[in-house]
mmCIF file of C-alpha atoms in Angstrom:
data_model
loop_
_atom_site.group_PDB
_atom_site.id
_atom_site.type_symbol
_atom_site.label_atom_id
_atom_site.label_comp_id
_atom_site.label_asym_id
_atom_site.label_seq_id
_atom_site.Cartn_x
_atom_site.Cartn_y
_atom_site.Cartn_z
ATOM 1 C CA LYS X 102 -13.878 -42.817 -50.827
ATOM 2 C CA ASN X 103 -13.992 -45.655 -48.304
ATOM 3 C CA GLN X 104 -17.473 -46.696 -47.997
ATOM 4 C CA VAL X 105 -19.552 -49.657 -46.582
ATOM 5 C CA GLU X 106 -22.957 -50.216 -47.765
ATOM 6 C CA GLN X 107 -25.531 -52.249 -46.038
ATOM 7 C CA SER X 108 -28.958 -53.836 -47.562
ATOM 8 C CA PRO X 109 -31.396 -53.978 -46.784
ATOM 9 C CA GLN X 110 -32.026 -50.968 -44.360
ATOM 10 C CA SER X 111 -34.377 -52.747 -42.509
ATOM 11 C CA LEU X 112 -36.161 -56.362 -42.389
ATOM 12 C CA ILE X 113 -39.147 -57.888 -40.703
ATOM 13 C CA ILE X 114 -39.242 -61.731 -40.478
ATOM 14 C CA LEU X 115 -41.299 -64.267 -38.400
ATOM 15 C CA GLU X 116 -39.650 -66.206 -35.747
ATOM 16 C CA GLY X 117 -37.803 -69.409 -36.594
ATOM 17 C CA LYS X 118 -37.235 -68.368 -40.350
ATOM 18 C CA ASN X 119 -33.731 -67.604 -41.820
ATOM 19 C CA CYS X 120 -32.537 -64.320 -43.308
ATOM 20 C CA THR X 121 -29.378 -62.872 -44.912
ATOM 21 C CA LEU X 122 -27.876 -59.412 -44.410
ATOM 22 C CA GLN X 123 -25.563 -57.893 -47.169
ATOM 23 C CA CYS X 124 -22.628 -55.650 -46.911
ATOM 24 C CA ASN X 125 -20.766 -54.145 -50.021
ATOM 25 C CA TYR X 126 -17.550 -52.307 -49.542
ATOM 26 C CA THR X 127 -15.231 -50.177 -51.410
ATOM 27 C CA VAL X 128 -12.412 -49.941 -48.701
ATOM 28 C CA SER X 129 -9.026 -50.419 -49.712
ATOM 29 C CA PRO X 130 -6.506 -51.748 -49.146
ATOM 30 C CA PHE X 131 -8.686 -54.302 -47.359
ATOM 31 C CA SER X 132 -7.689 -55.600 -43.826
ATOM 32 C CA ASN X 133 -10.703 -57.252 -42.114
ATOM 33 C CA LEU X 134 -14.291 -57.201 -42.023
ATOM 34 C CA ARG X 135 -16.570 -57.462 -38.982
ATOM 35 C CA TRP X 136 -20.288 -57.856 -38.170
ATOM 36 C CA TYR X 137 -21.564 -56.428 -35.133
ATOM 37 C CA LYS X 138 -24.849 -56.917 -33.260
ATOM 38 C CA GLN X 139 -26.264 -53.563 -31.655
ATOM 39 C CA ASP X 140 -29.314 -53.451 -29.368
ATOM 40 C CA THR X 141 -30.989 -50.320 -29.005
ATOM 41 C CA GLY X 142 -28.845 -47.732 -26.658
ATOM 42 C CA ARG X 143 -26.130 -50.390 -26.284
ATOM 43 C CA GLY X 144 -22.645 -50.810 -27.574
ATOM 44 C CA PRO X 145 -21.906 -53.081 -30.555
ATOM 45 C CA VAL X 146 -21.249 -56.737 -29.579
ATOM 46 C CA SER X 147 -18.876 -58.509 -32.010
ATOM 47 C CA LEU X 148 -20.332 -61.695 -34.121
ATOM 48 C CA THR X 149 -17.572 -62.446 -36.532
ATOM 49 C CA ILE X 150 -14.531 -61.020 -38.027
ATOM 50 C CA MET X 151 -12.787 -62.288 -41.321
ATOM 51 C CA THR X 152 -9.567 -61.486 -43.043
ATOM 52 C CA PHE X 153 -9.347 -61.418 -46.704
ATOM 53 C CA SER X 154 -8.378 -65.224 -47.102
ATOM 54 C CA GLU X 155 -11.499 -66.438 -45.015
ATOM 55 C CA ASN X 156 -14.469 -67.141 -46.973
ATOM 56 C CA THR X 157 -16.999 -68.046 -44.121
ATOM 57 C CA LYS X 158 -17.075 -67.901 -40.396
ATOM 58 C CA SER X 159 -19.744 -69.060 -38.144
ATOM 59 C CA ASN X 160 -21.021 -68.259 -34.641
ATOM 60 C CA GLY X 161 -23.714 -69.988 -33.469
ATOM 61 C CA ARG X 162 -26.771 -69.432 -35.624
ATOM 62 C CA TYR X 163 -24.727 -66.701 -37.421
ATOM 63 C CA THR X 164 -22.550 -67.293 -40.377
ATOM 64 C CA ALA X 165 -20.731 -64.619 -42.377
ATOM 65 C CA THR X 166 -19.257 -64.927 -45.763
ATOM 66 C CA LEU X 167 -16.834 -62.866 -47.557
ATOM 67 C CA ASP X 168 -16.068 -62.296 -51.127
ATOM 68 C CA ALA X 169 -12.911 -60.259 -51.397
ATOM 69 C CA ASP X 170 -12.934 -60.236 -55.210
ATOM 70 C CA THR X 171 -16.369 -58.633 -55.373
ATOM 71 C CA LYS X 172 -15.992 -56.951 -52.180
ATOM 72 C CA GLN X 173 -19.119 -58.392 -50.764
ATOM 73 C CA SER X 174 -20.134 -59.916 -47.323
ATOM 74 C CA SER X 175 -23.281 -61.312 -45.893
ATOM 75 C CA LEU X 176 -24.591 -62.290 -42.829
ATOM 76 C CA HIS X 177 -26.875 -65.332 -42.506
ATOM 77 C CA ILE X 178 -29.054 -65.818 -39.577
ATOM 78 C CA THR X 179 -30.601 -69.416 -39.162
ATOM 79 C CA ALA X 180 -33.736 -70.031 -37.267
ATOM 80 C CA SER X 181 -34.309 -66.654 -36.028
ATOM 81 C CA GLN X 182 -35.449 -66.004 -32.625
ATOM 82 C CA LEU X 183 -37.103 -63.181 -31.151
ATOM 83 C CA SER X 184 -33.683 -61.584 -29.394
ATOM 84 C CA ASP X 185 -32.129 -61.375 -32.736
ATOM 85 C CA SER X 186 -34.285 -57.949 -33.100
ATOM 86 C CA ALA X 187 -31.434 -55.459 -33.197
ATOM 87 C CA SER X 188 -29.404 -53.425 -35.700
ATOM 88 C CA TYR X 189 -26.566 -55.377 -37.564
ATOM 89 C CA ILE X 190 -23.600 -53.364 -38.490
ATOM 90 C CA CYS X 191 -20.663 -54.012 -41.126
ATOM 91 C CA VAL X 192 -17.381 -52.736 -40.313
ATOM 92 C CA VAL X 193 -14.247 -52.839 -42.609
ATOM 93 C CA SER X 194 -10.813 -51.756 -41.732
ATOM 94 C CA ALA X 195 -8.343 -50.782 -44.171
ATOM 95 C CA GLU X 196 -4.562 -52.171 -44.092
ATOM 96 C CA TYR X 197 -3.075 -48.934 -43.824
ATOM 97 C CA GLY X 198 -6.191 -46.992 -42.737
ATOM 98 C CA ASN X 199 -6.502 -44.825 -39.769
ATOM 99 C CA LYS X 200 -10.376 -44.973 -39.708
ATOM 100 C CA LEU X 201 -12.953 -48.176 -39.114
ATOM 101 C CA VAL X 202 -15.344 -47.711 -41.766
ATOM 102 C CA PHE X 203 -19.002 -48.379 -40.735
ATOM 103 C CA GLY X 204 -21.970 -49.135 -42.520
ATOM 104 C CA ALA X 205 -25.311 -47.631 -41.706
ATOM 105 C CA GLY X 206 -26.871 -51.013 -40.396
ATOM 106 C CA THR X 207 -29.443 -53.402 -41.033
ATOM 107 C CA ILE X 208 -32.463 -52.940 -38.442
ATOM 108 C CA LEU X 209 -33.995 -56.655 -37.872
ATOM 109 C CA ARG X 210 -36.990 -57.224 -36.244
ATOM 110 C CA VAL X 211 -38.134 -60.566 -35.563
ATOM 111 C CA LYS X 212 -41.728 -61.238 -34.832
ATOM 112 C CA SER X 213 -43.764 -63.894 -33.245
ATOM 113 C CA ASP O 279 -11.350 -56.705 -15.828
ATOM 114 C CA GLY O 280 -10.190 -54.747 -18.588
ATOM 115 C CA GLY O 281 -12.729 -52.577 -20.345
ATOM 116 C CA ILE O 282 -14.011 -49.313 -21.775
ATOM 117 C CA THR O 283 -16.195 -46.943 -19.661
ATOM 118 C CA GLN O 284 -18.321 -44.073 -20.598
ATOM 119 C CA SER O 285 -20.098 -41.713 -18.444
ATOM 120 C CA PRO O 286 -22.591 -40.041 -17.896
ATOM 121 C CA LYS O 287 -25.140 -42.814 -19.405
ATOM 122 C CA TYR O 288 -27.730 -39.946 -19.635
ATOM 123 C CA LEU O 289 -26.879 -36.053 -19.914
ATOM 124 C CA PHE O 290 -28.944 -32.991 -20.725
ATOM 125 C CA ARG O 291 -27.731 -29.917 -22.108
ATOM 126 C CA LYS O 292 -29.141 -26.498 -22.287
ATOM 127 C CA GLU O 293 -29.059 -24.198 -25.447
ATOM 128 C CA GLY O 294 -25.564 -22.460 -25.768
ATOM 129 C CA GLN O 295 -23.854 -24.900 -23.242
ATOM 130 C CA ASN O 296 -20.860 -27.093 -23.521
ATOM 131 C CA VAL O 297 -20.771 -30.660 -22.376
ATOM 132 C CA THR O 298 -18.109 -33.172 -22.167
ATOM 133 C CA LEU O 299 -18.750 -37.106 -22.445
ATOM 134 C CA SER O 300 -16.027 -39.140 -20.717
ATOM 135 C CA CYS O 301 -14.189 -42.187 -22.035
ATOM 136 C CA GLU O 302 -11.833 -44.365 -20.270
ATOM 137 C CA GLN O 303 -10.059 -47.452 -20.879
ATOM 138 C CA ASN O 304 -7.777 -49.814 -19.061
ATOM 139 C CA LEU O 305 -6.757 -51.815 -21.900
ATOM 140 C CA ASN O 306 -3.684 -50.079 -22.824
ATOM 141 C CA HIS O 307 -5.130 -49.507 -26.253
ATOM 142 C CA ASP O 308 -3.523 -46.938 -28.933
ATOM 143 C CA ALA O 309 -6.553 -46.043 -30.759
ATOM 144 C CA MET O 310 -9.560 -44.640 -29.598
ATOM 145 C CA TYR O 311 -12.810 -43.454 -31.307
ATOM 146 C CA TRP O 312 -15.845 -41.412 -30.880
ATOM 147 C CA TYR O 313 -18.930 -42.206 -32.965
ATOM 148 C CA ARG O 314 -22.384 -40.469 -32.983
ATOM 149 C CA GLN O 315 -25.562 -42.600 -33.883
ATOM 150 C CA ASP O 316 -29.139 -40.861 -34.536
ATOM 151 C CA PRO O 317 -32.360 -42.941 -34.111
ATOM 152 C CA GLY O 318 -32.487 -45.600 -36.629
ATOM 153 C CA GLN O 319 -29.199 -44.398 -38.255
ATOM 154 C CA GLY O 320 -25.579 -46.007 -38.387
ATOM 155 C CA LEU O 321 -22.453 -44.974 -36.649
ATOM 156 C CA ARG O 322 -20.751 -41.862 -37.651
ATOM 157 C CA LEU O 323 -17.130 -40.859 -37.035
ATOM 158 C CA ILE O 324 -16.617 -37.843 -34.896
ATOM 159 C CA TYR O 325 -12.802 -37.878 -34.000
ATOM 160 C CA TYR O 326 -10.225 -40.390 -33.491
ATOM 161 C CA SER O 327 -6.823 -40.694 -31.831
ATOM 162 C CA GLN O 328 -4.165 -43.298 -32.416
ATOM 163 C CA ILE O 329 -1.709 -41.998 -29.903
ATOM 164 C CA VAL O 330 -1.424 -39.594 -26.952
ATOM 165 C CA ASN O 331 -1.472 -35.863 -27.820
ATOM 166 C CA ASP O 332 -2.682 -36.624 -31.386
ATOM 167 C CA PHE O 333 -5.978 -36.743 -32.831
ATOM 168 C CA GLN O 334 -7.698 -36.679 -36.084
ATOM 169 C CA LYS O 335 -11.308 -35.266 -37.289
ATOM 170 C CA GLY O 336 -13.700 -37.682 -38.433
ATOM 171 C CA ASP O 337 -16.531 -37.197 -40.997
ATOM 172 C CA ILE O 338 -18.687 -35.047 -38.496
ATOM 173 C CA ALA O 339 -16.360 -33.277 -36.491
ATOM 174 C CA GLU O 340 -17.861 -29.900 -36.705
ATOM 175 C CA GLY O 341 -18.903 -28.453 -33.191
ATOM 176 C CA TYR O 342 -17.125 -31.210 -31.238
ATOM 177 C CA SER O 343 -13.424 -31.236 -29.650
ATOM 178 C CA VAL O 344 -11.363 -33.740 -28.014
ATOM 179 C CA SER O 345 -8.226 -34.258 -26.239
ATOM 180 C CA ARG O 346 -5.808 -37.142 -25.618
ATOM 181 C CA GLU O 347 -3.459 -36.212 -22.814
ATOM 182 C CA LYS O 348 -3.337 -39.688 -21.332
ATOM 183 C CA LYS O 349 -3.404 -43.039 -23.411
ATOM 184 C CA GLU O 350 -6.478 -44.281 -21.338
ATOM 185 C CA SER O 351 -8.595 -40.996 -21.577
ATOM 186 C CA PHE O 352 -10.214 -39.510 -24.550
ATOM 187 C CA PRO O 353 -13.028 -37.137 -23.724
ATOM 188 C CA LEU O 354 -15.526 -35.521 -26.003
ATOM 189 C CA THR O 355 -16.772 -32.232 -25.597
ATOM 190 C CA VAL O 356 -19.893 -31.171 -27.498
ATOM 191 C CA THR O 357 -19.627 -27.356 -27.981
ATOM 192 C CA SER O 358 -22.467 -24.733 -28.260
ATOM 193 C CA ALA O 359 -21.625 -24.694 -31.965
ATOM 194 C CA GLN O 360 -23.161 -28.072 -32.493
ATOM 195 C CA LYS O 361 -26.569 -27.230 -33.460
ATOM 196 C CA ASN O 362 -28.194 -30.822 -33.321
ATOM 197 C CA PRO O 363 -26.405 -32.564 -30.468
ATOM 198 C CA THR O 364 -29.336 -34.832 -29.404
ATOM 199 C CA ALA O 365 -27.653 -38.333 -30.174
ATOM 200 C CA PHE O 366 -26.553 -41.470 -28.822
ATOM 201 C CA TYR O 367 -22.721 -41.416 -28.402
ATOM 202 C CA LEU O 368 -20.333 -44.248 -28.684
ATOM 203 C CA CYS O 369 -16.606 -44.500 -27.590
ATOM 204 C CA ALA O 370 -14.495 -47.384 -28.912
ATOM 205 C CA SER O 371 -10.967 -48.461 -28.590
ATOM 206 C CA ILE O 372 -8.463 -50.799 -30.517
ATOM 207 C CA ASP O 373 -5.197 -51.892 -29.363
ATOM 208 C CA GLN O 374 -3.248 -50.730 -32.399
ATOM 209 C CA ILE O 375 -3.918 -49.791 -36.139
ATOM 210 C CA THR O 376 -2.079 -52.239 -38.066
ATOM 211 C CA ARG O 377 0.222 -51.100 -40.910
ATOM 212 C CA THR O 378 0.782 -54.520 -41.973
ATOM 213 C CA TYR O 379 -1.519 -57.438 -42.841
ATOM 214 C CA ARG O 380 -2.524 -59.473 -39.837
ATOM 215 C CA PRO O 381 -5.548 -60.704 -38.155
ATOM 216 C CA GLY O 382 -7.718 -57.972 -36.860
ATOM 217 C CA ASN O 383 -7.744 -56.851 -33.288
ATOM 218 C CA THR O 384 -10.970 -56.923 -31.365
ATOM 219 C CA ILE O 385 -12.854 -53.629 -31.017
ATOM 220 C CA TYR O 386 -14.047 -52.602 -27.544
ATOM 221 C CA PHE O 387 -17.139 -50.298 -27.258
ATOM 222 C CA GLY O 388 -18.343 -48.441 -24.411
ATOM 223 C CA GLU O 389 -21.929 -48.737 -23.439
ATOM 224 C CA GLY O 390 -22.756 -45.543 -24.866
ATOM 225 C CA SER O 391 -24.152 -42.093 -23.805
ATOM 226 C CA TRP O 392 -27.435 -40.451 -24.607
ATOM 227 C CA LEU O 393 -27.006 -36.560 -24.924
ATOM 228 C CA THR O 394 -30.439 -34.581 -25.024
ATOM 229 C CA VAL O 395 -30.804 -30.977 -25.645
ATOM 230 C CA VAL O 396 -33.471 -29.243 -23.176
#
């Protein structure tokens, strides 16, 4: 069964600190992996998208890594800001899949 | 500008009523999706459609129905059979589900609809 598991479920950090969110998947055959940021009650906003040949991709203070062998991805947030408080969702699509498989998300709260 | 539009933003349903959420896109996308999100939870797939006049059940299709009579429209009906419909509903679209390897396409999301049972 295609699954995407994210950890931790929730996280609280102080402003200015770094954090790393994890995404493990069992989707096969793999096509690409995306990270999204979702503010409460809004549609998700794309942060990064990676194919199996890409190990790392950055978007400002966000850096995503992908290990296609171990089927793991991480999202690293540097120098966190209060506006980073949101849910971060990992989405994996299969090469022959008809469905995008969403993780449950990690809820990040940045405190001042 | 191209995009995906959901309406209404807020909707209230009485017990036993059917309600329909609208999702329209002018991106010429083939595939459209409906997801449900409960507070503090992730997105769960209700239905998806890859082509006009065809759609498939997702993980939580019971109590919901859809239609895809036009490429740009994918309305979701929450029927009275859905016993716990209060949630946030998201519509999404993507231009094509690839069957051969190539870099992924952009997923477009609507702004979502809040449905509350009163």
